[in-house]
Amino acid sequence: MFRCAARVSRPGARGRARENGYRGGMASGASESTLSIRDLDTLDEIFAAHRVIVEIWGGRDPMPAPLMRALQYSGNYVVGLYDGDRIVGASVAFFSPPEQHAMHSHVTGVLPEYQRRGFGRLLKQQQRQWAIARDIGTVTWTFDPLVRRNAHFNAKTIGVRFVEYLVDQYGSAYDGAELDQNGQGVDSDRLLVAWALASAPVREPDAADVVATVQIPQDIESLRRTDAAEAAAWRLRVREEMLSHYGRGLVIGGFDDERGYLFVQG
């Protein structure tokens, strides 16, 4: 299903062999088109991926094309998701300090019409294989803790470990997905998660072990468009509760679609 055509050296090596990370039928419920996930090796590919990222991020630029090119050239993870010859998604990650045997996935997204169809999971599966081939044991990334579908994906589909709550990690101008109805940026609070690639997914904690929960809105993205004040109130409420629980030595043990984030003793 997934395959690597060649091993690529660690950061600093010049030149990289082209590598098809995935090729096959689309996820269940999708069309009969074929997908491919492959390294972005040329400037044309980099700039095409950059245009897709900007579109996904609502006109903002979370990953400038020259930086993508520099990361790709120095041996980091820069791939595109293709539907035939059309690029419809991209993912960029970079290596952590060598002693950590880890990398940080900064940007992963697919165009709106390809969302909620399992393609994010395909990208993560290919990213896992790519990382393991380079002796990487852990992949980290951040996500907006108010976005319910992302919390569900990270906890239930991937089974990550929730590491840390980060207040306004990228600044209020960072994320085009986080604009209120006046077009103003909002604080980019994030949860940092870690995916241990060789370990079993983290299990949801037993009910008896859950000592606190933090609920989040059903659809924060719609709420930001219709009621900025209420959306901002959610951000502050969740931030306060999260930091309070972490301050008491609790940690997030999982996410439940009804109860929200599940805190357990650390």
mmCIF file of C-alpha atoms in Angstrom, residues 3-162:
data_model
loop_
_atom_site.group_PDB
_atom_site.id
_atom_site.type_symbol
_atom_site.label_atom_id
_atom_site.label_comp_id
_atom_site.label_asym_id
_atom_site.label_seq_id
_atom_site.Cartn_x
_atom_site.Cartn_y
_atom_site.Cartn_z
ATOM 1 C CA ARG A 3 6.119 2.280 -0.194
ATOM 2 C CA CYS A 4 9.349 4.257 -0.190
ATOM 3 C CA ALA A 5 11.401 4.128 -3.353
ATOM 4 C CA ALA A 6 14.596 5.306 -1.705
ATOM 5 C CA ARG A 7 16.009 6.260 1.634
ATOM 6 C CA VAL A 8 16.994 9.887 1.884
ATOM 7 C CA SER A 9 19.834 11.195 4.000
ATOM 8 C CA ARG A 10 19.361 13.271 7.112
ATOM 9 C CA PRO A 11 19.134 17.081 6.924
ATOM 10 C CA GLY A 12 22.012 18.762 5.130
ATOM 11 C CA ALA A 13 22.338 16.300 2.281
ATOM 12 C CA ARG A 14 21.992 17.777 -1.202
ATOM 13 C CA GLY A 15 19.522 16.241 -3.557
ATOM 14 C CA ARG A 16 16.787 13.767 -2.786
ATOM 15 C CA ALA A 17 15.473 10.819 -4.707
ATOM 16 C CA ARG A 18 11.863 11.224 -5.783
ATOM 17 C CA GLU A 19 9.587 9.060 -3.761
ATOM 18 C CA ASN A 20 5.990 7.987 -4.208
ATOM 19 C CA GLY A 21 4.588 7.676 -0.692
ATOM 20 C CA TYR A 22 1.159 6.399 -1.706
ATOM 21 C CA ARG A 23 -0.671 5.473 -4.831
ATOM 22 C CA GLY A 24 -4.008 3.715 -4.972
ATOM 23 C CA GLY A 25 -7.750 4.056 -4.678
ATOM 24 C CA MET A 26 -9.314 6.879 -2.728
ATOM 25 C CA ALA A 27 -10.733 6.439 0.728
ATOM 26 C CA SER A 28 -14.115 4.820 1.214
ATOM 27 C CA GLY A 29 -16.948 6.950 -0.123
ATOM 28 C CA ALA A 30 -14.726 8.923 -2.496
ATOM 29 C CA SER A 31 -14.630 8.809 -6.287
ATOM 30 C CA GLU A 32 -12.775 6.241 -8.357
ATOM 31 C CA SER A 33 -9.932 8.651 -9.104
ATOM 32 C CA THR A 34 -6.479 7.658 -7.955
ATOM 33 C CA LEU A 35 -4.442 9.469 -5.358
ATOM 34 C CA SER A 36 -0.729 9.882 -5.117
ATOM 35 C CA ILE A 37 1.369 11.374 -2.342
ATOM 36 C CA ARG A 38 4.829 12.331 -3.426
ATOM 37 C CA ASP A 39 7.782 14.536 -2.593
ATOM 38 C CA LEU A 40 7.714 18.039 -4.055
ATOM 39 C CA ASP A 41 11.048 18.297 -5.817
ATOM 40 C CA THR A 42 10.687 21.183 -8.272
ATOM 41 C CA LEU A 43 9.954 24.875 -7.893
ATOM 42 C CA ASP A 44 6.768 24.487 -9.924
ATOM 43 C CA GLU A 45 5.551 21.818 -7.520
ATOM 44 C CA ILE A 46 6.523 23.893 -4.482
ATOM 45 C CA PHE A 47 4.666 26.963 -5.712
ATOM 46 C CA ALA A 48 1.617 24.893 -6.689
ATOM 47 C CA ALA A 49 1.561 23.425 -3.180
ATOM 48 C CA HIS A 50 1.980 26.886 -1.709
ATOM 49 C CA ARG A 51 -1.082 28.148 -3.609
ATOM 50 C CA VAL A 52 -3.086 25.234 -2.222
ATOM 51 C CA ILE A 53 -1.931 25.956 1.336
ATOM 52 C CA VAL A 54 -2.860 29.635 1.028
ATOM 53 C CA GLU A 55 -6.304 28.656 -0.263
ATOM 54 C CA ILE A 56 -6.828 26.211 2.593
ATOM 55 C CA TRP A 57 -5.758 28.856 5.119
ATOM 56 C CA GLY A 58 -8.234 31.383 3.770
ATOM 57 C CA GLY A 59 -5.735 33.648 2.057
ATOM 58 C CA ARG A 60 -3.152 33.624 4.854
ATOM 59 C CA ASP A 61 0.361 32.263 4.347
ATOM 60 C CA PRO A 62 1.402 29.868 7.130
ATOM 61 C CA MET A 63 4.242 28.377 5.082
ATOM 62 C CA PRO A 64 5.918 30.690 2.517
ATOM 63 C CA ALA A 65 7.093 29.020 -0.685
ATOM 64 C CA PRO A 66 10.790 29.934 -0.239
ATOM 65 C CA LEU A 67 10.748 28.333 3.210
ATOM 66 C CA MET A 68 9.102 25.216 1.777
ATOM 67 C CA ARG A 69 11.841 25.093 -0.840
ATOM 68 C CA ALA A 70 14.579 25.462 1.779
ATOM 69 C CA LEU A 71 13.078 22.707 3.933
ATOM 70 C CA GLN A 72 12.690 20.413 0.928
ATOM 71 C CA TYR A 73 16.226 21.076 -0.299
ATOM 72 C CA SER A 74 17.718 20.313 3.111
ATOM 73 C CA GLY A 75 16.018 16.929 3.355
ATOM 74 C CA ASN A 76 12.860 17.623 5.330
ATOM 75 C CA TYR A 77 9.348 16.355 4.697
ATOM 76 C CA VAL A 78 7.570 18.354 1.957
ATOM 77 C CA VAL A 79 4.899 16.388 0.085
ATOM 78 C CA GLY A 80 1.840 16.958 -2.045
ATOM 79 C CA LEU A 81 -1.421 15.035 -2.279
ATOM 80 C CA TYR A 82 -2.481 14.663 -5.918
ATOM 81 C CA ASP A 83 -5.780 13.695 -7.508
ATOM 82 C CA GLY A 84 -4.473 12.689 -10.899
ATOM 83 C CA ASP A 85 -2.307 15.592 -11.996
ATOM 84 C CA ARG A 86 -3.998 18.122 -9.708
ATOM 85 C CA ILE A 87 -2.444 18.927 -6.353
ATOM 86 C CA VAL A 88 -5.199 19.023 -3.736
ATOM 87 C CA GLY A 89 -3.273 18.988 -0.466
ATOM 88 C CA ALA A 90 0.151 19.345 1.090
ATOM 89 C CA SER A 91 2.091 18.588 4.233
ATOM 90 C CA VAL A 92 5.333 20.068 5.574
ATOM 91 C CA ALA A 93 7.378 18.843 8.539
ATOM 92 C CA PHE A 94 10.918 19.407 9.732
ATOM 93 C CA PHE A 95 13.388 17.512 11.873
ATOM 94 C CA SER A 96 13.731 18.178 15.608
ATOM 95 C CA PRO A 97 17.144 18.163 17.366
ATOM 96 C CA PRO A 98 18.947 14.935 16.368
ATOM 97 C CA GLU A 99 18.969 13.445 19.862
ATOM 98 C CA GLN A 100 15.150 13.536 19.966
ATOM 99 C CA HIS A 101 14.698 11.307 16.884
ATOM 100 C CA ALA A 102 11.570 13.328 16.150
ATOM 101 C CA MET A 103 10.117 15.725 13.631
ATOM 102 C CA HIS A 104 7.493 18.453 13.875
ATOM 103 C CA SER A 105 4.624 18.544 11.390
ATOM 104 C CA HIS A 106 3.818 22.221 10.911
ATOM 105 C CA VAL A 107 1.278 22.273 8.057
ATOM 106 C CA THR A 108 -1.052 19.570 6.745
ATOM 107 C CA GLY A 109 -4.214 20.314 4.799
ATOM 108 C CA VAL A 110 -6.411 19.450 1.842
ATOM 109 C CA LEU A 111 -8.706 21.644 -0.225
ATOM 110 C CA PRO A 112 -12.229 22.123 1.188
ATOM 111 C CA GLU A 113 -13.898 19.830 -1.334
ATOM 112 C CA TYR A 114 -11.526 17.031 -0.309
ATOM 113 C CA GLN A 115 -12.000 17.439 3.428
ATOM 114 C CA ARG A 116 -13.842 14.929 5.631
ATOM 115 C CA ARG A 117 -13.094 12.144 3.138
ATOM 116 C CA GLY A 118 -10.221 10.388 4.893
ATOM 117 C CA PHE A 119 -7.376 12.088 3.020
ATOM 118 C CA GLY A 120 -5.870 13.650 6.128
ATOM 119 C CA ARG A 121 -5.480 10.151 7.502
ATOM 120 C CA LEU A 122 -3.745 9.019 4.291
ATOM 121 C CA LEU A 123 -1.275 11.880 4.593
ATOM 122 C CA LYS A 124 -0.546 10.965 8.207
ATOM 123 C CA GLN A 125 -0.068 7.290 7.326
ATOM 124 C CA GLN A 126 2.419 8.198 4.606
ATOM 125 C CA GLN A 127 4.132 10.672 6.939
ATOM 126 C CA ARG A 128 4.521 7.894 9.500
ATOM 127 C CA GLN A 129 6.203 5.602 6.954
ATOM 128 C CA TRP A 130 8.468 8.406 5.725
ATOM 129 C CA ALA A 131 9.552 9.185 9.284
ATOM 130 C CA ILE A 132 10.184 5.577 10.305
ATOM 131 C CA ALA A 133 12.399 5.111 7.232
ATOM 132 C CA ARG A 134 14.577 7.903 8.636
ATOM 133 C CA ASP A 135 14.805 6.524 12.195
ATOM 134 C CA ILE A 136 12.253 9.014 13.496
ATOM 135 C CA GLY A 137 10.281 7.674 16.433
ATOM 136 C CA THR A 138 7.943 10.583 17.209
ATOM 137 C CA VAL A 139 6.028 13.159 15.188
ATOM 138 C CA THR A 140 4.630 16.218 16.953
ATOM 139 C CA TRP A 141 2.180 18.865 15.766
ATOM 140 C CA THR A 142 -0.203 21.466 17.121
ATOM 141 C CA PHE A 143 -3.893 22.035 16.505
ATOM 142 C CA ASP A 144 -6.625 24.400 17.622
ATOM 143 C CA PRO A 145 -8.228 22.727 20.666
ATOM 144 C CA LEU A 146 -11.595 24.336 19.859
ATOM 145 C CA VAL A 147 -11.955 22.533 16.511
ATOM 146 C CA ARG A 148 -13.928 19.433 17.388
ATOM 147 C CA ARG A 149 -13.190 17.410 14.262
ATOM 148 C CA ASN A 150 -9.436 17.849 14.785
ATOM 149 C CA ALA A 151 -9.675 16.811 18.420
ATOM 150 C CA HIS A 152 -11.617 13.708 17.351
ATOM 151 C CA PHE A 153 -9.112 12.902 14.583
ATOM 152 C CA ASN A 154 -6.073 13.245 16.816
ATOM 153 C CA ALA A 155 -7.508 11.313 19.748
ATOM 154 C CA LYS A 156 -9.609 8.640 18.070
ATOM 155 C CA THR A 157 -8.183 8.178 14.569
ATOM 156 C CA ILE A 158 -4.464 8.593 15.307
ATOM 157 C CA GLY A 159 -4.338 8.028 19.070
ATOM 158 C CA VAL A 160 -1.824 10.718 19.982
ATOM 159 C CA ARG A 161 -0.597 11.820 23.390
ATOM 160 C CA PHE A 162 -1.662 15.333 24.416
#
